[in-house]
Amino acid sequence: MNLLVTGGAGFIGSHVVRGMVKNYPNYNIFNLDKLTYAGNLENLKDIEKRPNYKFLKGDIVDEAYIFKIFEEYNFEGVIHLAAESHVDRSIKDPLSFVRTNIIGTVNLLNAARQYWRNSKEGKRFYHVSTDEVYGTLGESGLFTETTSYDPNSPYSASKASSDHFVRAYGETYKLPYVVSNCSNNYGPNHFPEKLIPLFINNIIEKKPLPVYGDGKYTRDWLFVEDHATAIDLVFHKGKNHETYNIGGFNEWQNIDLVKLLCQIMDRKLERPSGSSEKLITYVKDRPGHDLRYAIDANKINKELGWKPSVTFKQGLEKTVDWFLQNKEWLASVTSGEYQDYYNKMYSKSL
Ligand code: NAD
Ligand code: DAU
């Protein structure tokens, strides 16, 4: 199979590409990535010389380029992860989310529709999406595959729109597709604009930890390698035109998570107990901040036999170890553009 993975140089995409390259030596894996600030080929150093791997630098918004690579490589499967993925950036610049997440997805759908028009046998378009499309939960309840869409941020609105386009292409053009909606990932290679890697980096540097609002917002955390395993299963075993929710069965209020992370970091860095917690600083809330996300992952569990393989404490330990052992990676991604972003984002509140 010639398999196109988009966004494979990013956080989740790099774990997906690595798994596919290693587990399916008979597939040719094409990793298409624009290498935005979030994409980094260092994430794939260990597999870049494998004979079944090829990197394609390109932009999913560039329609002509997308059609050209479909023509050239005759893809039979697509796993689409490329996206602008950070909620805070979407609040500052919604249009770039419209371009990549909506127009980019429609370009890929159009190319798949065109090149698969004569035979859909063995073809599959897998759209990787987020639980944020469902909006926010109150204190109870879980997101299921039939929860109504109710996105609240420009990021989640753009992902919701792309999900609708995928579904519409399935209905209108009979494009064979699957969608999954996953909760918050964490793990190695996570870009340090998101809560866990940002706070790991700030603890290392003894900088304030900016907790939004009262810190009582709840997220459902999943180790990234478990998400990659779920993506492999959904791609190979999921049913056409179905959605699968993926989650960690693992809800944490931000402030409790941050305190746990502080304890782990104090121990690993051999600093006095309680020293990282002193860095916690409550700052102005994120506008439109969703109170709580929590996934009902029973469908993928029952139908495909998937469940997370590590506990949160194990996953967090592994994550912290990775960041401490990869300080060069951290230094390289936090130079340049990152410093501008960080100053603009946090200078008024810290
Ligand atoms: P990321 O921001 O770490 O990586 C995104 C990748 O896409 C980068 O390599 C970037 O260079 C590439 N990219 C961006 N714009 C592009 C364009 N126009 N053309 C080609 N490549 C482009 O994102 P992530 O956290 O790894 O998320 C991957 C996917 O999974 C996204 O679709 C996201 O919505 C979804 N998702 C993420 C999470 C999470 O917790 N991170 C949870 C559920 C779903
Ligand atoms: O739920 C899946 C989504 O999870 C993905 O679709 C997104 O791509 C991914 O970025 C993530 O979105 P969140 O907005 O939940 O993740 P983030 O790490 O930005 O924030 C997690 C929580 O921590 C959220 O309640 C906001 C809060 N937070 C975040 C940052 C960056 C802070 O309190 N301080 C911060 O500095």
Short mmCIF file of C-alpha atoms and ligand atoms in Angstrom, two decimals:
data_model
loop_
_atom_site.label_atom_id
_atom_site.label_comp_id
_atom_site.label_asym_id
_atom_site.label_seq_id
_atom_site.Cartn_x
_atom_site.Cartn_y
_atom_site.Cartn_z
CA MET A 1 0.00 0.00 0.00
CA ASN A 2 1.10 3.55 -0.74
CA LEU A 3 -0.04 5.39 2.39
CA LEU A 4 -0.08 9.17 2.73
CA VAL A 5 0.22 10.52 6.28
CA THR A 6 -0.23 14.29 6.56
CA GLY A 7 1.29 16.24 9.45
CA GLY A 8 3.71 13.41 10.17
CA ALA A 9 6.44 15.73 11.44
CA GLY A 10 4.20 17.02 14.24
CA PHE A 11 3.55 15.65 17.71
CA ILE A 12 0.99 12.88 17.11
CA GLY A 13 1.84 12.44 13.43
CA SER A 14 5.46 11.51 14.20
CA HIS A 15 4.30 8.69 16.48
CA VAL A 16 1.84 7.51 13.82
CA VAL A 17 4.50 7.56 11.07
CA ARG A 18 7.03 5.71 13.24
CA GLY A 19 4.47 2.99 14.06
CA MET A 20 3.42 2.56 10.43
CA VAL A 21 7.01 2.49 9.10
CA LYS A 22 8.07 -0.10 11.67
CA ASN A 23 4.95 -2.27 11.74
CA TYR A 24 4.22 -2.38 8.00
CA PRO A 25 7.48 -2.87 6.08
CA ASN A 26 5.43 -3.77 3.00
CA TYR A 27 3.75 -0.33 2.94
CA ASN A 28 5.36 2.76 1.46
CA ILE A 29 4.77 5.55 3.96
CA PHE A 30 4.74 9.10 2.56
CA ASN A 31 4.90 11.83 5.19
CA LEU A 32 3.55 15.12 3.82
CA ASP A 33 4.28 18.09 6.06
CA LYS A 34 4.69 21.84 5.56
CA LEU A 35 7.09 22.02 8.52
CA THR A 36 5.35 24.90 10.25
CA TYR A 37 6.64 25.94 13.69
CA ALA A 38 5.02 22.71 14.98
CA GLY A 39 6.65 20.33 12.49
CA ASN A 40 10.14 19.00 13.12
CA LEU A 41 11.99 16.31 11.18
CA GLU A 42 14.13 15.66 14.27
CA ASN A 43 11.04 13.83 15.56
CA LEU A 44 11.65 11.12 12.95
CA LYS A 45 15.47 10.89 12.94
CA ASP A 46 15.40 7.24 13.99
CA ILE A 47 13.34 6.05 10.98
CA GLU A 48 14.18 8.56 8.23
CA LYS A 49 16.55 6.18 6.43
CA ARG A 50 14.15 3.23 6.32
CA PRO A 51 13.46 2.13 2.73
CA ASN A 52 9.67 2.28 3.17
CA TYR A 53 9.68 5.95 4.29
CA LYS A 54 9.63 9.12 2.19
CA PHE A 55 9.25 12.74 3.31
CA LEU A 56 7.34 15.19 1.11
CA LYS A 57 7.59 18.87 2.04
CA GLY A 58 4.37 20.58 1.01
CA ASP A 59 1.29 22.50 2.00
CA ILE A 60 -2.16 20.87 2.03
CA VAL A 61 -3.64 24.27 1.14
CA ASP A 62 -1.79 24.08 -2.23
CA GLU A 63 -4.36 22.31 -4.41
CA ALA A 64 -2.09 21.82 -7.43
CA TYR A 65 0.61 20.24 -5.28
CA ILE A 66 -1.87 17.86 -3.62
CA PHE A 67 -3.20 16.68 -7.00
CA LYS A 68 0.37 16.29 -8.29
CA ILE A 69 1.41 13.94 -5.48
CA PHE A 70 -1.77 11.86 -5.79
CA GLU A 71 -0.99 11.50 -9.51
CA GLU A 72 2.65 10.63 -8.86
CA TYR A 73 2.34 8.21 -5.93
CA ASN A 74 -1.07 6.64 -6.42
CA PHE A 75 -2.00 6.69 -2.72
CA GLU A 76 -4.45 4.02 -1.60
CA GLY A 77 -4.83 5.27 1.96
CA VAL A 78 -4.66 8.66 3.67
CA ILE A 79 -4.25 9.31 7.39
CA HIS A 80 -4.86 13.04 7.71
CA LEU A 81 -3.39 14.73 10.78
CA ALA A 82 -1.97 17.99 9.38
CA ALA A 83 -3.62 20.90 11.13
CA GLU A 84 -3.15 24.06 13.06
CA SER A 85 -3.74 22.56 16.50
CA HIS A 86 -3.38 25.15 19.27
CA VAL A 87 -6.54 26.79 20.67
CA ASP A 88 -4.74 29.94 21.92
CA ARG A 89 -3.23 30.58 18.47
CA SER A 90 -6.68 30.13 16.89
CA ILE A 91 -8.03 32.92 19.11
CA LYS A 92 -5.33 35.27 17.79
CA ASP A 93 -5.44 34.18 14.12
CA PRO A 94 -8.60 32.25 13.13
CA LEU A 95 -8.04 32.52 9.36
CA SER A 96 -4.92 30.39 9.30
CA PHE A 97 -7.03 27.67 10.96
CA VAL A 98 -9.69 28.05 8.26
CA ARG A 99 -7.05 27.71 5.55
CA THR A 100 -5.23 24.64 6.83
CA ASN A 101 -7.96 22.81 8.72
CA ILE A 102 -10.86 23.40 6.35
CA ILE A 103 -9.47 24.23 2.89
CA GLY A 104 -6.51 21.87 3.32
CA THR A 105 -8.85 19.02 4.26
CA VAL A 106 -11.18 19.72 1.32
CA ASN A 107 -8.18 19.73 -1.06
CA LEU A 108 -7.21 16.26 0.17
CA LEU A 109 -10.82 15.06 -0.11
CA ASN A 110 -11.04 16.37 -3.69
CA ALA A 111 -7.84 14.62 -4.69
CA ALA A 112 -8.96 11.33 -3.11
CA ARG A 113 -12.36 11.65 -4.80
CA GLN A 114 -10.73 12.27 -8.19
CA TYR A 115 -8.05 9.56 -8.03
CA TRP A 116 -10.25 6.92 -6.43
CA ARG A 117 -13.23 7.53 -8.73
CA ASN A 118 -12.80 4.34 -10.77
CA SER A 119 -12.25 1.94 -7.91
CA LYS A 120 -12.87 2.54 -4.23
CA GLU A 121 -11.87 -1.02 -3.33
CA GLY A 122 -9.16 -1.03 -0.65
CA LYS A 123 -9.14 2.78 -0.42
CA ARG A 124 -9.59 4.68 2.83
CA PHE A 125 -9.52 8.33 3.92
CA TYR A 126 -8.94 8.56 7.67
CA HIS A 127 -9.57 11.98 9.20
CA VAL A 128 -8.01 12.46 12.65
CA SER A 129 -10.10 14.85 14.71
CA THR A 130 -10.64 16.09 18.22
CA ASP A 131 -13.17 15.84 21.06
CA GLU A 132 -13.28 19.66 21.11
CA VAL A 133 -15.85 19.57 18.27
CA TYR A 134 -18.44 18.51 20.87
CA GLY A 135 -17.99 21.74 22.85
CA THR A 136 -18.01 21.57 26.60
CA LEU A 137 -19.47 19.24 29.22
CA GLY A 138 -20.87 20.33 32.57
CA GLU A 139 -19.82 18.53 35.75
CA SER A 140 -21.16 15.17 34.53
CA GLY A 141 -21.65 13.20 31.31
CA LEU A 142 -19.32 11.99 28.59
CA PHE A 143 -18.88 12.70 24.86
CA THR A 144 -20.17 9.80 22.76
CA GLU A 145 -20.03 9.39 18.99
CA THR A 146 -23.59 10.76 18.76
CA THR A 147 -23.08 13.88 20.90
CA SER A 148 -24.09 16.97 18.88
CA TYR A 149 -21.33 19.19 17.57
CA ASP A 150 -21.08 22.47 19.48
CA PRO A 151 -17.59 23.93 18.95
CA ASN A 152 -16.59 27.00 20.97
CA SER A 153 -13.14 28.08 19.72
CA PRO A 154 -12.01 28.99 16.20
CA TYR A 155 -9.80 25.85 16.36
CA SER A 156 -12.66 23.51 17.24
CA ALA A 157 -15.00 25.24 14.76
CA SER A 158 -12.45 24.61 11.99
CA LYS A 159 -12.03 20.95 13.01
CA ALA A 160 -15.83 20.52 13.23
CA SER A 161 -16.18 21.98 9.75
CA SER A 162 -13.53 19.59 8.38
CA ASP A 163 -15.31 16.62 10.03
CA HIS A 164 -18.56 17.68 8.32
CA PHE A 165 -16.83 17.88 4.93
CA VAL A 166 -15.42 14.36 5.36
CA ARG A 167 -18.85 13.02 6.24
CA ALA A 168 -20.44 14.92 3.35
CA TYR A 169 -17.94 13.44 0.86
CA GLY A 170 -18.85 10.01 2.21
CA GLU A 171 -22.56 10.65 1.65
CA THR A 172 -22.35 12.58 -1.62
CA TYR A 173 -19.46 10.90 -3.43
CA LYS A 174 -19.35 7.59 -1.51
CA LEU A 175 -15.77 8.32 -0.48
CA PRO A 176 -14.68 5.54 1.91
CA TYR A 177 -13.77 7.31 5.15
CA VAL A 178 -13.36 6.89 8.91
CA VAL A 179 -13.11 9.65 11.54
CA SER A 180 -11.83 9.53 15.10
CA ASN A 181 -12.26 12.20 17.77
CA CYS A 182 -9.65 12.02 20.49
CA SER A 183 -9.08 13.68 23.84
CA ASN A 184 -5.92 15.53 25.00
CA ASN A 185 -2.68 13.75 24.15
CA TYR A 186 0.62 14.08 26.01
CA GLY A 187 4.04 12.47 25.63
CA PRO A 188 7.42 12.75 23.90
CA ASN A 189 7.79 15.38 21.12
CA HIS A 190 4.84 17.45 22.41
CA PHE A 191 5.34 21.07 21.35
CA PRO A 192 5.90 23.28 24.43
CA GLU A 193 2.99 25.63 23.77
CA LYS A 194 0.54 23.06 25.20
CA LEU A 195 -0.03 22.71 28.95
CA ILE A 196 2.15 19.71 29.91
CA PRO A 197 5.30 20.38 27.83
CA LEU A 198 5.08 24.15 28.47
CA PHE A 199 5.03 23.53 32.19
CA ILE A 200 7.84 20.94 32.04
CA ASN A 201 9.99 23.48 30.19
CA ASN A 202 9.10 26.30 32.60
CA ILE A 203 9.85 24.12 35.64
CA ILE A 204 13.28 23.24 34.19
CA GLU A 205 13.90 26.97 33.67
CA LYS A 206 12.32 27.93 37.05
CA LYS A 207 9.83 30.20 35.24
CA PRO A 208 6.21 30.88 36.37
CA LEU A 209 3.56 28.26 35.52
CA PRO A 210 0.61 30.23 34.02
CA VAL A 211 -2.59 28.46 35.13
CA TYR A 212 -5.63 29.92 33.31
CA GLY A 213 -8.59 31.07 35.45
CA ASP A 214 -9.19 29.06 38.60
CA GLY A 215 -7.41 25.94 37.28
CA LYS A 216 -10.56 23.85 37.70
CA TYR A 217 -10.93 23.06 33.98
CA THR A 218 -10.95 19.34 33.26
CA ARG A 219 -9.32 17.39 30.45
CA ASP A 220 -9.13 13.65 29.67
CA TRP A 221 -5.46 12.77 29.04
CA LEU A 222 -4.12 10.02 26.79
CA PHE A 223 -0.50 8.96 26.22
CA VAL A 224 0.37 9.73 22.59
CA GLU A 225 1.62 6.20 21.77
CA ASP A 226 -1.76 4.84 22.83
CA HIS A 227 -3.43 7.26 20.42
CA ALA A 228 -1.09 6.09 17.64
CA THR A 229 -2.05 2.46 18.37
CA ALA A 230 -5.74 3.40 18.24
CA ILE A 231 -5.20 5.18 14.89
CA ASP A 232 -3.54 2.05 13.48
CA LEU A 233 -6.53 -0.06 14.60
CA VAL A 234 -9.17 2.34 13.29
CA PHE A 235 -7.34 2.64 9.95
CA HIS A 236 -7.11 -1.13 9.50
CA LYS A 237 -10.18 -2.45 11.30
CA GLY A 238 -12.63 0.46 11.65
CA LYS A 239 -15.86 0.34 9.65
CA ASN A 240 -16.36 2.69 6.71
CA HIS A 241 -18.37 5.85 7.41
CA GLU A 242 -18.01 5.40 11.19
CA THR A 243 -16.69 7.66 13.92
CA TYR A 244 -14.67 6.38 16.88
CA ASN A 245 -14.13 8.37 20.06
CA ILE A 246 -10.70 7.81 21.63
CA GLY A 247 -9.91 8.82 25.21
CA GLY A 248 -7.87 7.96 28.25
CA PHE A 249 -10.61 7.19 30.81
CA ASN A 250 -8.48 9.69 32.70
CA GLU A 251 -9.97 13.02 33.79
CA TRP A 252 -7.88 15.59 35.65
CA GLN A 253 -8.57 19.13 36.76
CA ASN A 254 -5.68 21.26 35.46
CA ILE A 255 -4.54 22.33 38.92
CA ASP A 256 -4.34 18.73 40.22
CA LEU A 257 -2.42 17.67 37.13
CA VAL A 258 -0.01 20.59 37.51
CA LYS A 259 0.62 19.70 41.17
CA LEU A 260 1.32 16.06 40.25
CA LEU A 261 3.70 17.22 37.51
CA CYS A 262 5.45 19.53 40.00
CA GLN A 263 6.03 16.61 42.41
CA ILE A 264 7.46 14.40 39.63
CA MET A 265 9.72 17.21 38.42
CA ASP A 266 11.02 18.01 41.93
CA ARG A 267 11.97 14.35 42.37
CA LYS A 268 13.59 13.96 38.93
CA LEU A 269 15.48 17.26 39.18
CA GLU A 270 16.48 16.52 42.80
CA ARG A 271 15.00 19.82 43.95
CA PRO A 272 13.44 20.27 47.43
CA SER A 273 9.87 18.98 47.58
CA GLY A 274 7.39 21.83 46.94
CA SER A 275 9.79 24.05 44.98
CA SER A 276 8.05 23.66 41.57
CA GLU A 277 4.60 24.28 43.09
CA LYS A 278 5.80 27.72 44.17
CA LEU A 279 6.01 28.62 40.45
CA ILE A 280 2.22 28.21 39.98
CA THR A 281 0.73 31.58 38.95
CA TYR A 282 -2.97 32.07 38.24
CA VAL A 283 -3.42 34.23 35.13
CA LYS A 284 -6.29 35.67 33.05
CA ASP A 285 -8.53 32.98 31.62
CA ARG A 286 -8.60 31.79 28.00
CA PRO A 287 -11.65 33.39 26.27
CA GLY A 288 -14.41 30.82 25.62
CA HIS A 289 -12.55 28.27 27.75
CA ASP A 290 -14.33 24.88 27.67
CA LEU A 291 -14.98 23.68 31.21
CA ARG A 292 -14.67 19.95 30.79
CA TYR A 293 -13.90 17.28 28.16
CA ALA A 294 -14.35 13.57 28.84
CA ILE A 295 -14.64 10.77 26.32
CA ASP A 296 -16.75 7.65 26.35
CA ALA A 297 -14.32 5.31 24.56
CA ASN A 298 -16.48 2.21 24.88
CA LYS A 299 -17.18 1.85 21.16
CA ILE A 300 -13.52 1.50 20.15
CA ASN A 301 -12.95 -0.67 23.22
CA LYS A 302 -15.79 -3.09 22.41
CA GLU A 303 -15.55 -3.11 18.60
CA LEU A 304 -11.78 -2.95 18.10
CA GLY A 305 -10.48 -4.16 21.47
CA TRP A 306 -8.49 -0.96 22.14
CA LYS A 307 -7.68 0.45 25.56
CA PRO A 308 -4.86 2.63 26.91
CA SER A 309 -1.73 0.62 27.78
CA VAL A 310 -0.21 2.92 30.40
CA THR A 311 -1.60 4.63 33.48
CA PHE A 312 -1.38 8.42 33.69
CA LYS A 313 1.37 8.27 36.29
CA GLN A 314 3.44 5.89 34.12
CA GLY A 315 2.85 8.03 31.03
CA LEU A 316 3.74 11.25 32.82
CA GLU A 317 6.97 9.73 34.22
CA LYS A 318 7.94 8.54 30.72
CA THR A 319 7.13 11.99 29.31
CA VAL A 320 9.18 13.87 31.90
CA ASP A 321 12.10 11.44 31.37
CA TRP A 322 11.95 12.04 27.61
CA PHE A 323 12.05 15.83 28.01
CA LEU A 324 14.93 15.65 30.49
CA GLN A 325 16.87 13.36 28.16
CA ASN A 326 16.15 15.52 25.10
CA LYS A 327 17.13 18.98 26.26
CA GLU A 328 18.64 19.76 22.84
CA TRP A 329 15.28 19.10 21.17
CA LEU A 330 13.61 21.37 23.72
CA ALA A 331 16.25 24.09 23.25
CA SER A 332 15.91 23.98 19.46
CA VAL A 333 12.09 24.22 19.43
CA THR A 334 12.01 27.00 22.04
CA SER A 335 14.37 29.33 20.17
CA GLY A 336 13.38 31.90 17.52
CA GLU A 337 9.65 32.12 16.76
CA TYR A 338 8.75 30.43 20.05
CA GLN A 339 10.18 33.29 22.10
CA ASP A 340 8.06 35.85 20.19
CA TYR A 341 4.97 33.69 20.68
CA TYR A 342 5.68 33.20 24.38
CA ASN A 343 6.23 36.91 25.01
CA LYS A 344 3.09 37.95 23.14
CA MET A 345 1.00 35.25 24.82
CA TYR A 346 2.15 35.58 28.43
CA SER A 347 3.98 38.91 28.92
CA LYS A 348 0.84 40.82 30.02
CA SER A 349 -0.25 38.20 32.56
CA LEU A 350 3.08 37.09 34.07
P1 NAD B 1 0.89 19.54 15.81
O1 NAD B 1 0.53 20.98 15.79
O2 NAD B 1 1.92 19.04 16.77
O3 NAD B 1 1.36 19.07 14.36
C1 NAD B 1 0.70 19.47 13.20
C2 NAD B 1 1.59 19.11 12.01
O4 NAD B 1 0.89 19.52 10.81
C3 NAD B 1 2.94 19.82 12.01
O5 NAD B 1 3.97 18.91 11.66
C4 NAD B 1 2.79 20.89 10.95
O6 NAD B 1 4.02 21.23 10.32
C5 NAD B 1 1.82 20.23 9.98
N1 NAD B 1 1.06 21.22 9.20
C6 NAD B 1 0.41 22.32 9.68
N2 NAD B 1 -0.15 22.99 8.66
C7 NAD B 1 0.13 22.30 7.53
C8 NAD B 1 -0.19 22.50 6.16
N3 NAD B 1 -0.90 23.55 5.74
N4 NAD B 1 0.24 21.58 5.25
C9 NAD B 1 0.98 20.50 5.66
N5 NAD B 1 1.33 20.29 6.95
C10 NAD B 1 0.90 21.17 7.86
O7 NAD B 1 -0.50 18.79 16.02
P2 NAD B 1 -0.83 17.46 16.86
O8 NAD B 1 -1.07 17.83 18.26
O9 NAD B 1 0.16 16.42 16.52
O10 NAD B 1 -2.25 17.09 16.21
C11 NAD B 1 -2.33 16.30 15.03
C12 NAD B 1 -3.78 16.13 14.65
O11 NAD B 1 -4.48 15.48 15.71
C13 NAD B 1 -4.52 17.45 14.41
O12 NAD B 1 -5.41 17.25 13.32
C14 NAD B 1 -5.28 17.69 15.70
O13 NAD B 1 -6.46 18.43 15.47
C15 NAD B 1 -5.59 16.26 16.14
N6 NAD B 1 -5.73 16.06 17.60
C16 NAD B 1 -4.76 16.52 18.46
C17 NAD B 1 -4.89 16.25 19.83
C18 NAD B 1 -3.86 16.69 20.82
O14 NAD B 1 -4.08 16.56 22.03
N7 NAD B 1 -2.71 17.20 20.41
C19 NAD B 1 -6.02 15.54 20.29
C20 NAD B 1 -6.98 15.12 19.37
C21 NAD B 1 -6.82 15.38 18.02
O1 DAU B 2 -9.02 17.78 23.52
C1 DAU B 2 -8.16 17.63 22.44
C2 DAU B 2 -7.40 18.90 22.20
O2 DAU B 2 -6.46 19.01 23.26
C3 DAU B 2 -6.69 18.94 20.85
O3 DAU B 2 -7.64 18.93 19.83
C4 DAU B 2 -5.83 20.20 20.72
O4 DAU B 2 -5.11 20.17 19.51
C5 DAU B 2 -4.87 20.24 21.89
O5 DAU B 2 -4.12 21.43 21.84
C6 DAU B 2 -5.61 20.14 23.22
O6 DAU B 2 -6.41 21.35 23.46
P1 DAU B 2 -6.47 22.05 24.90
O7 DAU B 2 -6.85 23.45 24.69
O8 DAU B 2 -7.29 21.25 25.85
O9 DAU B 2 -4.91 21.86 25.34
P2 DAU B 2 -3.88 22.89 26.05
O10 DAU B 2 -2.67 22.09 26.38
O11 DAU B 2 -3.73 24.15 25.28
O12 DAU B 2 -4.64 23.23 27.42
C7 DAU B 2 -5.00 22.22 28.34
C8 DAU B 2 -5.68 22.91 29.51
O13 DAU B 2 -4.72 23.69 30.22
C9 DAU B 2 -6.78 23.88 29.10
O14 DAU B 2 -7.82 23.85 30.08
C10 DAU B 2 -6.10 25.24 29.13
C11 DAU B 2 -5.08 25.09 30.24
N1 DAU B 2 -3.84 25.87 30.10
C12 DAU B 2 -3.15 25.78 28.93
C13 DAU B 2 -1.98 26.50 28.73
C14 DAU B 2 -1.22 26.43 27.42
C15 DAU B 2 -3.36 26.67 31.13
O15 DAU B 2 -3.99 26.73 32.23
N2 DAU B 2 -2.22 27.38 30.94
C16 DAU B 2 -1.52 27.35 29.77
O16 DAU B 2 -0.48 28.07 29.67
#
